[in-house]
Amino acid sequence: MKKEEAKWYEKASGKKQHKAENSAKFAAKNELKKQRKEEKAQKNDAKTEDKKIPQKKANIENRRKNNFSQNKSSKTVSMFELKNIPEDSLEILKNFGKIVADTRNLSPKQQVLLPKQIKNLSHQLTDDRNSRRLGYMNDASQLSAYISYFMWWNLIRLTRLFANFPKNAFNLKEEDVCLDLGSGPLTVPCALWLARPELRSKKLTFYVLDLSQGALSAGEEIFLSIAAKTLTEDQNPWKIVRVKGAVGTQIKQKPSLITCGNVFNELAQTNEMPLDFLAKNYTNDILKYFDKETNSAQTILLIEPGDPRSARLVSLMRDSFIRKNFMPLSPCPHIHVCPMAGRTSSNPGGKWCNFAFDTADAPEELLRFSKNANLKKERASLSYVLVSKEKNPMAEEKPSQNDSENLKLRIASDFIKLPEIRKSAYYCCSEIGLVLAVDKTNIRPKNGDLLSVKRPKSLENADYDKKSGAIILEI
């Protein structure tokens, strides 16, 4: 009876129906409020996001600036990138042996004897230097051995180095005069022609000076053969002026560029005077060729082997150049005291400045030549300094003293394993001194790379490498 009354009451009064209608209205009202709340929240989120976007971009940009590994390509300058060598030059380097054969006209017997002569000359240039005469290239067999093997390897080294210098590194203009000291078979002019195609169209005069007239003659023939393979219709090869004589022999014109490739280390090998004394004398010998009254740029490129003694000589001559108001442009990322000045009596374990690259991509014929002469070469190394008396033309590598945010590091070693932290590290040259850069982010820079990293705020609490005394920085 109670259930029936309840049903009747609900049906008569309509109470249940009324309650259902209220519930539907209430639910609809809540749904509308919820939608408006969500729309308002979305608008607020959008406004907040709009405010965050510039900040996010700024944060990304800051990370990019402070950590070059976020954008390696814009912060890394390679020293030996093979891709920067022109295609026609790569082809010439690959087939340089044929150019030598065509210009030297070696008989079959002479070609058979070449590996033995190359090995003997190698001993004279390295571990048996006392047996080498100063004018060794006057000997026809030694000249052939040098051109067939050592010149080829030197072209491989120098073209990779020159091709990766910034565009205006040599700062040469039309009608400029260049001087190559100890030119031998014109290795440096040949490498410059191969590596810097923008200079081929300039009317340059190259004085090439050496004790061996035979080497200069053979070198000019090789240079003209290389130029003939790369010239366009409206171009002419540079004018070559051969001068027989030692360093110091005068020439008729004043140069804008002086190059010296593998010269002074050979002179120093037969001199008993201390290297610092020799470095000052050699610097003065070079500077005598320049016009003291000119306001034009004067540039010097000094290249020597990558061994400790030669690298020490380069560092000392760099210091002498700076004292004569010539500023280092490359490889140095600064103009301060060299932190890799080499081994001395007071620092027998000192690091020396040298750079190297793997030779696996060298021409197969040259590698085979090395193997036949029992002179396998897995690495090609060198020490060098490029200095100029004019305002630094190399904007990409300009030594900066005013950049408070970034620090430039020149990688001057292969990777060093640090097993205690399972990371690799690299010795670097920088304006704050010798740096041991720990590769925390696994970017794996190459020997010779120029990196830009966030400058440490203070060195007061810096960690130092116990072995070398280098400042430890993470990259």
Short mmCIF file of C-alpha atoms in Angstrom, two decimals:
data_model
loop_
_atom_site.label_atom_id
_atom_site.label_comp_id
_atom_site.label_asym_id
_atom_site.label_seq_id
_atom_site.Cartn_x
_atom_site.Cartn_y
_atom_site.Cartn_z
CA MET A 1 0.00 0.00 0.00
CA LYS A 2 2.82 2.33 0.85
CA LYS A 3 4.55 1.61 -2.49
CA GLU A 4 1.34 2.27 -4.42
CA GLU A 5 0.78 5.52 -2.48
CA ALA A 6 4.26 6.54 -3.20
CA LYS A 7 3.85 5.87 -6.90
CA TRP A 8 0.51 7.69 -6.87
CA TYR A 9 1.87 10.65 -5.01
CA GLU A 10 4.81 10.92 -7.38
CA LYS A 11 2.51 10.66 -10.37
CA ALA A 12 -0.07 13.13 -9.00
CA SER A 13 2.35 15.69 -7.66
CA GLY A 14 4.86 15.34 -10.47
CA LYS A 15 7.58 15.67 -7.89
CA LYS A 16 9.85 13.05 -9.43
CA GLN A 17 9.49 14.59 -12.87
CA HIS A 18 10.24 18.03 -11.46
CA LYS A 19 13.32 16.65 -9.76
CA ALA A 20 14.52 15.09 -13.02
CA GLU A 21 14.02 18.39 -14.88
CA ASN A 22 15.99 20.26 -12.21
CA SER A 23 18.73 17.67 -12.41
CA ALA A 24 18.96 18.06 -16.20
CA LYS A 25 19.06 21.86 -15.94
CA PHE A 26 21.64 21.68 -13.20
CA ALA A 27 23.78 19.26 -15.22
CA ALA A 28 23.52 21.47 -18.31
CA LYS A 29 24.44 24.52 -16.25
CA ASN A 30 27.46 22.76 -14.77
CA GLU A 31 28.54 21.59 -18.22
CA LEU A 32 28.34 25.18 -19.52
CA LYS A 33 30.37 26.45 -16.57
CA LYS A 34 32.91 23.72 -17.15
CA GLN A 35 33.22 24.61 -20.84
CA ARG A 36 33.63 28.32 -20.04
CA LYS A 37 36.22 27.47 -17.40
CA GLU A 38 38.13 25.31 -19.86
CA GLU A 39 37.97 28.02 -22.54
CA LYS A 40 39.24 30.59 -20.04
CA ALA A 41 42.01 28.25 -18.96
CA GLN A 42 43.01 27.65 -22.58
CA LYS A 43 43.16 31.40 -23.21
CA ASN A 44 45.29 31.88 -20.11
CA ASP A 45 47.53 29.00 -21.16
CA ALA A 46 47.89 30.52 -24.61
CA LYS A 47 48.84 33.88 -23.14
CA THR A 48 51.31 32.22 -20.81
CA GLU A 49 52.73 30.18 -23.69
CA ASP A 50 53.08 33.35 -25.80
CA LYS A 51 55.06 34.88 -22.99
CA LYS A 52 57.17 31.74 -22.64
CA ILE A 53 58.07 31.36 -26.33
CA PRO A 54 60.54 34.28 -26.43
CA GLN A 55 61.98 33.11 -23.14
CA LYS A 56 62.33 29.56 -24.50
CA LYS A 57 64.03 30.92 -27.59
CA ALA A 58 66.30 33.00 -25.41
CA ASN A 59 67.12 29.98 -23.28
CA ILE A 60 67.94 27.90 -26.37
CA GLU A 61 70.06 30.72 -27.73
CA ASN A 62 71.88 31.06 -24.42
CA ARG A 63 72.57 27.33 -24.33
CA ARG A 64 73.83 27.55 -27.89
CA LYS A 65 76.12 30.44 -26.98
CA ASN A 66 77.35 28.95 -23.75
CA ASN A 67 77.73 25.38 -24.94
CA PHE A 68 79.16 25.06 -28.45
CA SER A 69 78.16 21.39 -28.54
CA GLN A 70 74.58 22.55 -29.11
CA ASN A 71 75.69 23.97 -32.45
CA LYS A 72 79.08 22.56 -33.24
CA SER A 73 79.30 23.70 -36.85
CA SER A 74 78.98 27.41 -36.00
CA LYS A 75 81.48 27.20 -33.17
CA THR A 76 84.13 24.89 -34.59
CA VAL A 77 86.74 25.85 -37.17
CA SER A 78 88.59 22.89 -38.64
CA MET A 79 92.31 23.01 -39.43
CA PHE A 80 92.57 20.07 -41.83
CA GLU A 81 89.12 19.60 -43.40
CA LEU A 82 89.72 17.72 -46.66
CA LYS A 83 86.46 18.95 -48.25
CA ASN A 84 87.82 22.50 -48.46
CA ILE A 85 90.46 21.50 -51.03
CA PRO A 86 89.23 22.20 -54.61
CA GLU A 87 88.30 19.16 -56.69
CA ASP A 88 90.88 19.86 -59.39
CA SER A 89 93.58 20.09 -56.74
CA LEU A 90 92.55 16.80 -55.17
CA GLU A 91 92.93 15.15 -58.56
CA ILE A 92 96.42 16.63 -58.97
CA LEU A 93 97.48 15.50 -55.51
CA LYS A 94 96.18 12.03 -56.26
CA ASN A 95 98.22 11.80 -59.46
CA PHE A 96 101.24 13.84 -58.41
CA GLY A 97 103.47 10.84 -59.04
CA LYS A 98 102.68 11.09 -62.76
CA ILE A 99 103.59 14.79 -62.78
CA VAL A 100 106.93 13.92 -61.17
CA ALA A 101 107.56 11.14 -63.70
CA ASP A 102 106.79 13.48 -66.61
CA THR A 103 108.99 16.31 -65.35
CA ARG A 104 111.92 14.30 -63.97
CA ASN A 105 112.19 11.77 -66.85
CA LEU A 106 113.53 9.04 -64.59
CA SER A 107 114.88 5.91 -66.25
CA PRO A 108 113.52 2.49 -65.19
CA LYS A 109 116.73 1.88 -63.23
CA GLN A 110 116.37 5.19 -61.38
CA GLN A 111 112.76 4.36 -60.54
CA VAL A 112 113.83 1.01 -59.07
CA LEU A 113 116.44 2.72 -56.88
CA LEU A 114 114.03 5.39 -55.62
CA PRO A 115 112.70 3.55 -52.50
CA LYS A 116 116.26 2.97 -51.23
CA GLN A 117 117.27 6.57 -51.92
CA ILE A 118 114.13 7.84 -50.18
CA LYS A 119 114.89 5.79 -47.09
CA ASN A 120 118.52 7.03 -46.99
CA LEU A 121 117.37 10.64 -47.33
CA SER A 122 114.81 10.07 -44.59
CA HIS A 123 117.61 9.05 -42.21
CA GLN A 124 119.55 12.19 -43.15
CA LEU A 125 116.53 14.37 -42.43
CA THR A 126 115.73 12.74 -39.08
CA ASP A 127 118.07 10.51 -37.06
CA ASP A 128 121.31 10.92 -39.07
CA ARG A 129 121.29 14.68 -39.64
CA ASN A 130 125.06 15.13 -39.28
CA SER A 131 125.60 13.22 -42.53
CA ARG A 132 123.38 15.58 -44.54
CA ARG A 133 125.05 18.37 -46.51
CA LEU A 134 123.45 21.83 -46.40
CA GLY A 135 122.97 21.83 -50.17
CA TYR A 136 121.85 18.20 -50.39
CA MET A 137 119.37 18.97 -53.16
CA ASN A 138 122.25 19.75 -55.51
CA ASP A 139 122.66 15.98 -55.76
CA ALA A 140 120.41 14.74 -58.59
CA SER A 141 119.51 11.42 -56.94
CA GLN A 142 118.64 13.08 -53.63
CA LEU A 143 116.58 15.73 -55.41
CA SER A 144 114.60 13.03 -57.22
CA ALA A 145 114.04 11.20 -53.94
CA TYR A 146 112.92 14.41 -52.25
CA ILE A 147 110.49 15.41 -55.00
CA SER A 148 109.07 11.90 -55.47
CA TYR A 149 108.30 11.36 -51.80
CA PHE A 150 108.91 14.22 -49.35
CA MET A 151 107.53 16.96 -51.57
CA TRP A 152 104.40 14.89 -52.18
CA TRP A 153 103.80 14.44 -48.45
CA ASN A 154 104.51 18.13 -47.81
CA LEU A 155 101.94 19.08 -50.45
CA ILE A 156 99.40 16.87 -48.66
CA ARG A 157 100.14 18.64 -45.35
CA LEU A 158 100.22 22.18 -46.68
CA THR A 159 97.21 22.08 -48.99
CA ARG A 160 95.01 20.84 -46.15
CA LEU A 161 96.35 23.58 -43.88
CA PHE A 162 96.14 26.42 -46.43
CA ALA A 163 92.68 25.41 -47.70
CA ASN A 164 91.26 25.84 -44.19
CA PHE A 165 92.72 29.30 -43.56
CA PRO A 166 90.09 32.08 -43.73
CA LYS A 167 89.55 33.79 -47.05
CA ASN A 168 91.80 36.81 -46.49
CA ALA A 169 94.51 35.01 -44.51
CA PHE A 170 97.35 36.00 -46.85
CA ASN A 171 95.93 39.47 -47.60
CA LEU A 172 97.42 39.57 -51.12
CA LYS A 173 96.53 42.17 -53.75
CA GLU A 174 97.19 42.55 -57.46
CA GLU A 175 100.87 42.99 -58.34
CA ASP A 176 102.01 41.94 -54.85
CA VAL A 177 105.41 40.32 -54.40
CA CYS A 178 105.94 37.10 -52.40
CA LEU A 179 109.18 35.51 -51.22
CA ASP A 180 109.62 31.82 -50.42
CA LEU A 181 112.81 31.23 -48.41
CA GLY A 182 114.53 27.85 -48.76
CA SER A 183 112.05 27.10 -51.51
CA GLY A 184 113.65 23.87 -52.78
CA PRO A 185 111.33 22.51 -55.52
CA LEU A 186 108.74 25.28 -54.83
CA THR A 187 106.66 23.19 -52.44
CA VAL A 188 105.01 26.17 -50.72
CA PRO A 189 104.05 28.06 -53.92
CA CYS A 190 102.66 24.83 -55.40
CA ALA A 191 100.60 24.15 -52.27
CA LEU A 192 99.34 27.73 -52.21
CA TRP A 193 98.23 27.49 -55.84
CA LEU A 194 96.43 24.19 -55.18
CA ALA A 195 94.73 25.27 -51.96
CA ARG A 196 93.70 28.85 -52.73
CA PRO A 197 91.99 29.07 -56.14
CA GLU A 198 90.97 32.70 -55.49
CA LEU A 199 94.66 33.67 -55.72
CA ARG A 200 95.21 32.07 -59.14
CA SER A 201 93.72 35.05 -60.97
CA LYS A 202 95.93 37.59 -59.18
CA LYS A 203 99.09 38.88 -60.83
CA LEU A 204 101.66 37.84 -58.25
CA THR A 205 105.43 37.64 -58.46
CA PHE A 206 107.01 34.83 -56.45
CA TYR A 207 110.70 35.06 -55.63
CA VAL A 208 111.93 31.57 -54.76
CA LEU A 209 115.29 31.38 -53.00
CA ASP A 210 117.40 28.28 -52.39
CA LEU A 211 120.99 27.04 -52.44
CA SER A 212 120.13 24.50 -55.14
CA GLN A 213 119.52 25.91 -58.60
CA GLY A 214 118.56 22.41 -59.75
CA ALA A 215 115.80 22.20 -57.14
CA LEU A 216 114.44 25.61 -58.17
CA SER A 217 114.44 24.66 -61.86
CA ALA A 218 112.69 21.34 -61.19
CA GLY A 219 110.21 23.07 -58.90
CA GLU A 220 109.33 25.71 -61.48
CA GLU A 221 108.67 23.00 -64.05
CA ILE A 222 106.38 21.20 -61.59
CA PHE A 223 104.61 24.45 -60.68
CA LEU A 224 103.94 25.28 -64.34
CA SER A 225 102.68 21.74 -64.94
CA ILE A 226 100.24 22.08 -62.02
CA ALA A 227 99.15 25.55 -63.14
CA ALA A 228 98.50 24.33 -66.69
CA LYS A 229 96.03 21.75 -65.35
CA THR A 230 94.05 24.32 -63.35
CA LEU A 231 94.19 27.61 -65.33
CA THR A 232 91.16 29.08 -67.03
CA GLU A 233 91.41 30.88 -70.37
CA ASP A 234 91.81 34.35 -68.82
CA GLN A 235 94.42 33.32 -66.21
CA ASN A 236 98.19 33.17 -66.26
CA PRO A 237 100.53 31.44 -63.79
CA TRP A 238 102.32 33.56 -61.25
CA LYS A 239 105.66 34.98 -62.28
CA ILE A 240 108.46 32.88 -60.78
CA VAL A 241 111.84 34.53 -60.14
CA ARG A 242 114.54 32.01 -59.16
CA VAL A 243 117.30 33.24 -56.84
CA LYS A 244 120.22 31.00 -55.90
CA GLY A 245 121.51 31.75 -52.42
CA ALA A 246 121.17 31.31 -48.68
CA VAL A 247 118.68 33.06 -46.40
CA GLY A 248 119.73 36.70 -46.38
CA THR A 249 120.47 36.92 -50.11
CA GLN A 250 118.85 40.12 -51.35
CA ILE A 251 116.09 40.31 -53.96
CA LYS A 252 115.13 43.24 -56.20
CA GLN A 253 111.64 43.91 -54.81
CA LYS A 254 110.02 44.20 -51.39
CA PRO A 255 107.58 41.39 -50.56
CA SER A 256 104.18 41.55 -48.90
CA LEU A 257 104.26 37.86 -47.97
CA ILE A 258 107.23 35.77 -46.84
CA THR A 259 106.87 32.00 -46.52
CA CYS A 260 109.37 29.60 -44.98
CA GLY A 261 108.68 25.87 -45.19
CA ASN A 262 110.96 23.40 -43.39
CA VAL A 263 113.90 25.82 -43.55
CA PHE A 264 115.04 27.01 -40.14
CA ASN A 265 114.92 23.64 -38.39
CA GLU A 266 117.48 22.38 -40.93
CA LEU A 267 119.69 25.43 -40.36
CA ALA A 268 119.43 25.01 -36.59
CA GLN A 269 120.44 21.35 -36.77
CA THR A 270 123.99 22.27 -37.79
CA ASN A 271 124.30 25.23 -35.42
CA GLU A 272 125.46 24.80 -31.82
CA MET A 273 124.07 28.13 -30.58
CA PRO A 274 121.01 28.08 -28.25
CA LEU A 275 117.62 28.02 -29.96
CA ASP A 276 116.47 31.31 -28.41
CA PHE A 277 119.53 33.05 -29.86
CA LEU A 278 118.95 31.46 -33.27
CA ALA A 279 115.25 32.37 -33.21
CA LYS A 280 116.07 36.08 -32.80
CA ASN A 281 118.64 35.93 -35.61
CA TYR A 282 116.30 34.09 -37.97
CA THR A 283 113.52 36.60 -37.22
CA ASN A 284 115.82 39.51 -38.08
CA ASP A 285 116.93 37.75 -41.28
CA ILE A 286 113.29 37.54 -42.38
CA LEU A 287 112.32 41.09 -41.44
CA LYS A 288 115.22 42.59 -43.45
CA TYR A 289 113.34 41.71 -46.64
CA PHE A 290 110.36 43.96 -45.80
CA ASP A 291 109.95 47.64 -46.62
CA LYS A 292 110.16 49.47 -43.30
CA GLU A 293 108.36 52.54 -44.63
CA THR A 294 105.26 50.88 -46.06
CA ASN A 295 101.82 50.95 -44.48
CA SER A 296 100.71 47.88 -46.40
CA ALA A 297 100.19 44.52 -44.73
CA GLN A 298 103.27 42.39 -44.16
CA THR A 299 102.64 38.71 -43.51
CA ILE A 300 104.94 35.84 -42.54
CA LEU A 301 104.12 32.14 -42.64
CA LEU A 302 106.58 29.87 -40.83
CA ILE A 303 106.10 26.09 -41.12
CA GLU A 304 108.31 23.41 -39.59
CA PRO A 305 108.03 19.68 -38.76
CA GLY A 306 105.91 18.69 -35.77
CA ASP A 307 108.81 17.37 -33.66
CA PRO A 308 109.62 18.87 -30.21
CA ARG A 309 112.74 20.82 -31.22
CA SER A 310 111.21 22.34 -34.36
CA ALA A 311 108.04 23.27 -32.47
CA ARG A 312 110.19 24.92 -29.80
CA LEU A 313 111.90 26.99 -32.50
CA VAL A 314 108.53 28.07 -33.95
CA SER A 315 107.35 29.15 -30.49
CA LEU A 316 110.51 31.19 -29.91
CA MET A 317 110.24 32.86 -33.31
CA ARG A 318 106.58 33.65 -32.59
CA ASP A 319 107.73 35.50 -29.48
CA SER A 320 110.35 37.37 -31.53
CA PHE A 321 107.76 38.35 -34.13
CA ILE A 322 105.45 39.73 -31.42
CA ARG A 323 108.31 41.84 -30.05
CA LYS A 324 108.65 43.30 -33.55
CA ASN A 325 104.92 44.21 -33.59
CA PHE A 326 103.80 41.26 -35.72
CA MET A 327 100.64 39.72 -34.32
CA PRO A 328 99.93 35.96 -34.45
CA LEU A 329 96.89 35.12 -36.56
CA SER A 330 96.96 31.34 -36.56
CA PRO A 331 97.00 28.84 -34.92
CA CYS A 332 97.12 31.01 -31.80
CA PRO A 333 93.71 32.06 -30.37
CA HIS A 334 95.48 34.82 -28.39
CA ILE A 335 98.52 37.11 -28.39
CA HIS A 336 99.85 36.20 -24.95
CA VAL A 337 102.77 33.99 -23.89
CA CYS A 338 102.71 30.60 -25.60
CA PRO A 339 101.51 27.96 -23.09
CA MET A 340 102.94 25.20 -25.30
CA ALA A 341 106.46 26.56 -25.74
CA GLY A 342 108.05 23.11 -25.84
CA ARG A 343 110.66 21.30 -23.83
CA THR A 344 113.26 23.34 -21.99
CA SER A 345 115.93 22.64 -19.38
CA SER A 346 113.62 24.02 -16.70
CA ASN A 347 110.57 22.19 -18.08
CA PRO A 348 111.74 18.97 -19.80
CA GLY A 349 108.18 17.65 -19.93
CA GLY A 350 106.70 20.78 -21.48
CA LYS A 351 104.05 20.44 -24.17
CA TRP A 352 104.99 21.54 -27.68
CA CYS A 353 102.64 23.09 -30.21
CA ASN A 354 102.06 20.74 -33.13
CA PHE A 355 99.08 19.53 -35.12
CA ALA A 356 98.40 16.29 -36.96
CA PHE A 357 95.85 14.43 -39.04
CA ASP A 358 95.31 10.83 -40.09
CA THR A 359 96.74 9.82 -43.47
CA ALA A 360 94.25 7.07 -44.29
CA ASP A 361 92.72 9.21 -47.06
CA ALA A 362 96.10 10.08 -48.63
CA PRO A 363 96.64 8.98 -52.27
CA GLU A 364 96.98 5.20 -52.52
CA GLU A 365 100.10 5.48 -54.68
CA LEU A 366 101.82 7.62 -52.05
CA LEU A 367 100.88 5.21 -49.26
CA ARG A 368 102.20 2.35 -51.37
CA PHE A 369 105.39 4.33 -51.98
CA SER A 370 105.80 4.77 -48.23
CA LYS A 371 105.30 1.06 -47.64
CA ASN A 372 107.88 0.09 -50.28
CA ALA A 373 110.42 2.41 -48.68
CA ASN A 374 109.61 0.99 -45.21
CA LEU A 375 108.48 4.44 -44.11
CA LYS A 376 104.86 3.80 -43.18
CA LYS A 377 103.15 7.05 -42.26
CA GLU A 378 99.93 6.92 -40.30
CA ARG A 379 100.04 10.56 -39.20
CA ALA A 380 101.06 13.81 -40.89
CA SER A 381 102.12 16.54 -38.47
CA LEU A 382 103.50 20.07 -38.51
CA SER A 383 104.18 23.16 -36.40
CA TYR A 384 103.49 26.61 -37.77
CA VAL A 385 102.68 30.24 -37.06
CA LEU A 386 101.12 32.88 -39.30
CA VAL A 387 101.79 36.49 -38.25
CA SER A 388 100.98 39.89 -39.72
CA LYS A 389 101.89 43.48 -38.97
CA GLU A 390 98.62 44.92 -40.22
CA LYS A 391 95.33 44.86 -38.34
CA ASN A 392 94.28 41.23 -38.13
CA PRO A 393 92.59 40.27 -41.44
CA MET A 394 91.41 36.88 -40.16
CA ALA A 395 88.09 37.76 -38.58
CA GLU A 396 87.17 34.10 -38.06
CA GLU A 397 90.20 33.48 -35.88
CA LYS A 398 90.83 36.96 -34.51
CA PRO A 399 92.44 36.71 -31.05
CA SER A 400 89.93 38.36 -28.75
CA GLN A 401 90.80 40.16 -25.55
CA ASN A 402 87.39 41.74 -25.02
CA ASP A 403 85.06 38.74 -25.30
CA SER A 404 83.92 38.34 -21.71
CA GLU A 405 81.51 35.50 -22.47
CA ASN A 406 83.47 33.10 -24.69
CA LEU A 407 86.88 31.52 -24.58
CA LYS A 408 88.65 30.14 -27.66
CA LEU A 409 90.47 26.84 -27.40
CA ARG A 410 92.81 25.42 -30.03
CA ILE A 411 92.90 21.63 -29.80
CA ALA A 412 96.59 20.67 -29.84
CA SER A 413 96.51 16.93 -29.18
CA ASP A 414 94.65 13.75 -29.95
CA PHE A 415 92.20 12.51 -27.35
CA ILE A 416 93.56 11.39 -24.00
CA LYS A 417 91.68 8.69 -22.12
CA LEU A 418 90.65 9.47 -18.55
CA PRO A 419 89.60 6.04 -17.24
CA GLU A 420 88.73 7.32 -13.77
CA ILE A 421 85.78 9.31 -15.18
CA ARG A 422 85.33 7.33 -18.43
CA LYS A 423 85.82 10.40 -20.57
CA SER A 424 88.30 11.72 -23.13
CA ALA A 425 90.25 14.96 -22.86
CA TYR A 426 92.40 17.16 -25.09
CA TYR A 427 95.24 19.56 -24.47
CA CYS A 428 94.38 23.04 -25.71
CA CYS A 429 96.03 26.41 -26.17
CA SER A 430 94.11 29.40 -24.80
CA GLU A 431 94.64 32.91 -23.48
CA ILE A 432 94.24 31.64 -19.90
CA GLY A 433 97.06 29.17 -20.45
CA LEU A 434 97.29 25.45 -21.11
CA VAL A 435 93.88 23.79 -20.82
CA LEU A 436 92.93 20.14 -20.43
CA ALA A 437 89.47 20.06 -22.01
CA VAL A 438 87.33 17.17 -20.75
CA ASP A 439 84.86 16.05 -23.41
CA LYS A 440 81.82 15.79 -21.15
CA THR A 441 79.28 15.92 -24.00
CA ASN A 442 81.16 13.55 -26.36
CA ILE A 443 81.57 16.08 -29.19
CA ARG A 444 84.96 14.51 -30.10
CA PRO A 445 86.82 17.49 -31.62
CA LYS A 446 89.69 16.82 -34.01
CA ASN A 447 93.32 17.75 -33.62
CA GLY A 448 93.70 21.39 -34.68
CA ASP A 449 90.04 22.40 -34.27
CA LEU A 450 89.33 25.90 -32.94
CA LEU A 451 86.50 25.82 -30.40
CA SER A 452 84.53 28.55 -28.69
CA VAL A 453 83.28 27.69 -25.20
CA LYS A 454 81.77 29.54 -22.28
CA ARG A 455 84.43 31.44 -20.39
CA PRO A 456 84.80 30.37 -16.75
CA LYS A 457 83.74 33.15 -14.39
CA SER A 458 86.77 32.66 -12.16
CA LEU A 459 89.87 30.49 -11.97
CA GLU A 460 90.20 30.77 -8.20
CA ASN A 461 88.60 27.39 -7.59
CA ALA A 462 89.74 25.78 -10.84
CA ASP A 463 91.10 22.24 -10.90
CA TYR A 464 94.54 21.63 -12.37
CA ASP A 465 95.97 18.58 -14.07
CA LYS A 466 98.66 17.16 -11.80
CA LYS A 467 100.81 15.94 -14.70
CA SER A 468 100.89 19.03 -16.91
CA GLY A 469 99.58 21.80 -14.66
CA ALA A 470 96.86 22.51 -17.22
CA ILE A 471 93.56 24.12 -16.16
CA ILE A 472 90.78 21.53 -16.35
CA LEU A 473 87.64 22.68 -18.18
CA GLU A 474 84.60 20.71 -19.31
CA ILE A 475 83.37 21.07 -22.89
#
